[in-house]
Short mmCIF file of C-alpha atoms in Angstrom, two decimals:
data_model
loop_
_atom_site.label_atom_id
_atom_site.label_comp_id
_atom_site.label_asym_id
_atom_site.label_seq_id
_atom_site.Cartn_x
_atom_site.Cartn_y
_atom_site.Cartn_z
CA MET A 49 -48.99 -266.52 -39.06
CA ASP A 50 -46.51 -264.71 -36.98
CA ASP A 51 -46.26 -261.49 -39.06
CA GLY A 52 -47.98 -258.98 -36.52
CA LYS A 53 -50.27 -257.56 -39.49
CA VAL A 54 -53.92 -257.15 -39.34
CA HIS A 55 -55.09 -260.11 -41.35
CA SER A 56 -58.77 -258.98 -42.37
CA ASP A 57 -61.50 -256.50 -42.38
CA THR A 58 -63.08 -256.90 -39.02
CA THR A 59 -66.32 -255.02 -39.55
CA GLY A 60 -68.98 -256.72 -37.11
CA ARG A 61 -66.69 -259.42 -35.90
CA MET A 62 -64.63 -259.86 -32.61
CA ARG A 63 -61.06 -259.06 -33.29
CA VAL A 64 -58.79 -261.54 -31.57
CA PHE A 65 -55.06 -260.83 -31.19
CA ILE A 66 -53.09 -264.00 -30.15
CA VAL A 67 -49.60 -263.80 -28.33
CA GLU A 68 -48.40 -267.42 -28.56
CA ASP A 69 -44.91 -268.74 -29.76
CA ALA A 70 -45.61 -272.63 -30.69
CA PRO A 71 -46.99 -272.63 -34.44
CA ASN A 72 -49.21 -275.61 -33.64
CA MET A 73 -50.70 -273.69 -30.79
CA GLN A 74 -51.12 -270.54 -32.70
CA VAL A 75 -53.49 -272.50 -35.09
CA ALA A 76 -55.21 -274.49 -32.49
CA LEU A 77 -56.28 -271.00 -30.87
CA GLY A 78 -57.33 -269.58 -34.20
CA ASP A 79 -59.57 -272.57 -34.70
CA LEU A 80 -60.98 -272.44 -31.30
CA VAL A 81 -61.65 -268.94 -31.37
CA CYS A 82 -63.42 -268.95 -34.83
CA ALA A 83 -65.36 -271.98 -33.71
CA ALA A 84 -66.48 -270.33 -30.39
CA ALA A 85 -67.45 -266.99 -31.88
CA ASP A 86 -67.88 -264.85 -35.09
CA ALA A 87 -64.34 -263.65 -34.79
CA VAL A 88 -61.22 -262.80 -36.84
CA ILE A 89 -57.69 -263.26 -35.64
CA CYS A 90 -56.18 -259.55 -36.06
CA ALA A 91 -52.69 -260.72 -35.40
CA VAL A 92 -50.74 -263.42 -33.99
CA VAL A 93 -47.21 -262.81 -32.64
CA GLY A 94 -44.65 -264.90 -30.62
CA SER A 95 -42.87 -262.61 -28.39
CA GLU A 96 -43.15 -259.89 -25.93
CA ALA A 97 -41.37 -257.32 -28.11
CA LYS A 98 -43.57 -258.18 -31.19
CA ALA A 99 -46.66 -258.05 -28.94
CA LEU A 100 -46.22 -254.59 -27.45
CA GLU A 101 -45.19 -253.29 -30.66
CA TRP A 102 -48.14 -254.56 -32.51
CA ALA A 103 -50.59 -253.36 -29.67
CA ALA A 104 -49.03 -249.75 -29.53
CA SER A 105 -49.62 -249.41 -33.15
CA HIS A 106 -52.98 -250.88 -33.28
CA ALA A 107 -54.70 -249.46 -30.36
CA GLY A 108 -58.29 -249.95 -30.21
CA ALA A 109 -57.91 -252.47 -33.34
CA TRP A 110 -58.60 -255.52 -31.22
CA ASP A 111 -61.46 -256.87 -28.58
CA LEU A 112 -59.80 -259.79 -27.17
CA ALA A 113 -55.96 -260.83 -26.64
CA ILE A 114 -55.11 -264.32 -25.72
CA VAL A 115 -51.50 -264.36 -24.13
CA ASP A 116 -49.30 -267.26 -23.33
CA LEU A 117 -46.90 -266.48 -20.24
CA THR A 118 -43.82 -268.21 -21.64
CA LEU A 119 -42.41 -267.07 -25.04
CA GLU A 120 -39.66 -267.32 -27.54
CA GLN A 121 -38.52 -263.85 -26.19
CA GLY A 122 -39.79 -262.35 -22.83
CA ASP A 123 -42.87 -263.19 -21.07
CA GLY A 124 -46.53 -262.73 -21.11
CA PHE A 125 -46.65 -261.26 -17.43
CA ASN A 126 -45.20 -257.75 -19.04
CA ILE A 127 -47.88 -257.80 -22.00
CA VAL A 128 -50.82 -258.54 -19.37
CA ARG A 129 -49.31 -255.54 -17.25
CA GLN A 130 -48.93 -253.28 -20.42
CA LEU A 131 -52.34 -254.11 -21.74
CA GLY A 132 -54.53 -254.96 -19.19
CA HIS A 133 -55.53 -251.59 -17.55
CA ARG A 134 -55.23 -249.37 -20.92
CA PRO A 135 -58.57 -247.89 -21.70
CA ASP A 136 -57.88 -248.23 -25.57
CA CYS A 137 -57.23 -252.08 -25.05
CA GLY A 138 -59.77 -255.04 -25.35
CA VAL A 139 -60.22 -257.82 -22.92
CA VAL A 140 -56.94 -259.67 -21.95
CA VAL A 141 -57.04 -263.24 -21.25
CA VAL A 142 -54.07 -265.56 -20.26
CA PHE A 143 -53.83 -269.09 -21.68
CA SER A 144 -50.64 -271.02 -20.39
CA ALA A 145 -49.43 -274.28 -19.25
CA TYR A 146 -48.07 -272.54 -16.16
CA VAL A 147 -51.23 -271.56 -14.51
CA THR A 148 -51.47 -272.06 -10.65
CA ASP A 149 -53.76 -270.49 -8.10
CA VAL A 150 -50.64 -267.97 -7.41
CA ILE A 151 -50.22 -267.33 -11.00
CA ARG A 152 -53.80 -266.66 -11.55
CA ARG A 153 -53.90 -264.29 -8.93
CA HIS A 154 -50.75 -262.60 -10.25
CA CYS A 155 -52.27 -262.17 -13.64
CA GLU A 156 -55.50 -260.71 -12.43
CA SER A 157 -53.61 -258.35 -10.51
CA LEU A 158 -51.73 -257.27 -13.62
CA GLY A 159 -54.95 -256.65 -15.54
CA ALA A 160 -56.05 -260.18 -17.00
CA HIS A 161 -59.72 -260.28 -17.15
CA ALA A 162 -59.63 -264.11 -16.99
CA VAL A 163 -56.77 -266.84 -16.72
CA PHE A 164 -56.99 -270.33 -18.15
CA HIS A 165 -54.58 -273.41 -17.88
CA LYS A 166 -54.00 -274.99 -21.31
CA THR A 167 -55.94 -278.10 -20.21
CA GLU A 168 -58.88 -275.83 -19.79
CA SER A 169 -59.68 -275.17 -23.61
CA ARG A 170 -63.29 -275.87 -23.22
CA GLN A 171 -63.59 -273.11 -20.46
CA LEU A 172 -61.92 -270.62 -22.64
CA ALA A 173 -64.18 -271.53 -25.66
CA GLN A 174 -67.02 -271.00 -23.08
CA TYR A 175 -65.70 -267.47 -22.17
CA ILE A 176 -65.08 -266.61 -25.64
CA GLU A 177 -68.70 -267.71 -26.73
CA ASP A 178 -70.08 -265.65 -23.66
CA LEU A 179 -67.73 -262.52 -24.43
CA ALA A 180 -68.98 -262.44 -28.04
CA ARG A 181 -72.61 -262.33 -27.02
CA SER A 182 -72.05 -259.32 -24.56
CA PRO A 183 -71.17 -255.66 -25.46
CA LEU A 184 -67.49 -255.51 -26.20
CA PRO A 185 -65.57 -253.01 -24.31
CA GLY A 186 -64.27 -249.82 -25.99
#
């Protein structure tokens, strides 16, 4: 799934961009997102470079990015920094096994709209469900 391409026509559905390098987590996040909301996975990438490249070439083409902090190349902090404050980007959420209170505050200062530890999948699902019910930015 880590091909960085738009996977489907997303008319009327929440469009989700996943940045995660572990294939099993890519699948699990896709399942979680689609169970929580009427959503389509627009792209799945596993590195900082691929994430920034895809986001730059698909400005406005996604509503929610779910970003892991530790990746096969680079890290999620720079992705959050690059995407978190851009007006042509959607909501940026961090989902990582390395979230502490300090990391949470740092991610929020970089522009993350929400930050979840990987043990908080229920909270992430609720956040996605709530986001799907609200008007999406952009």
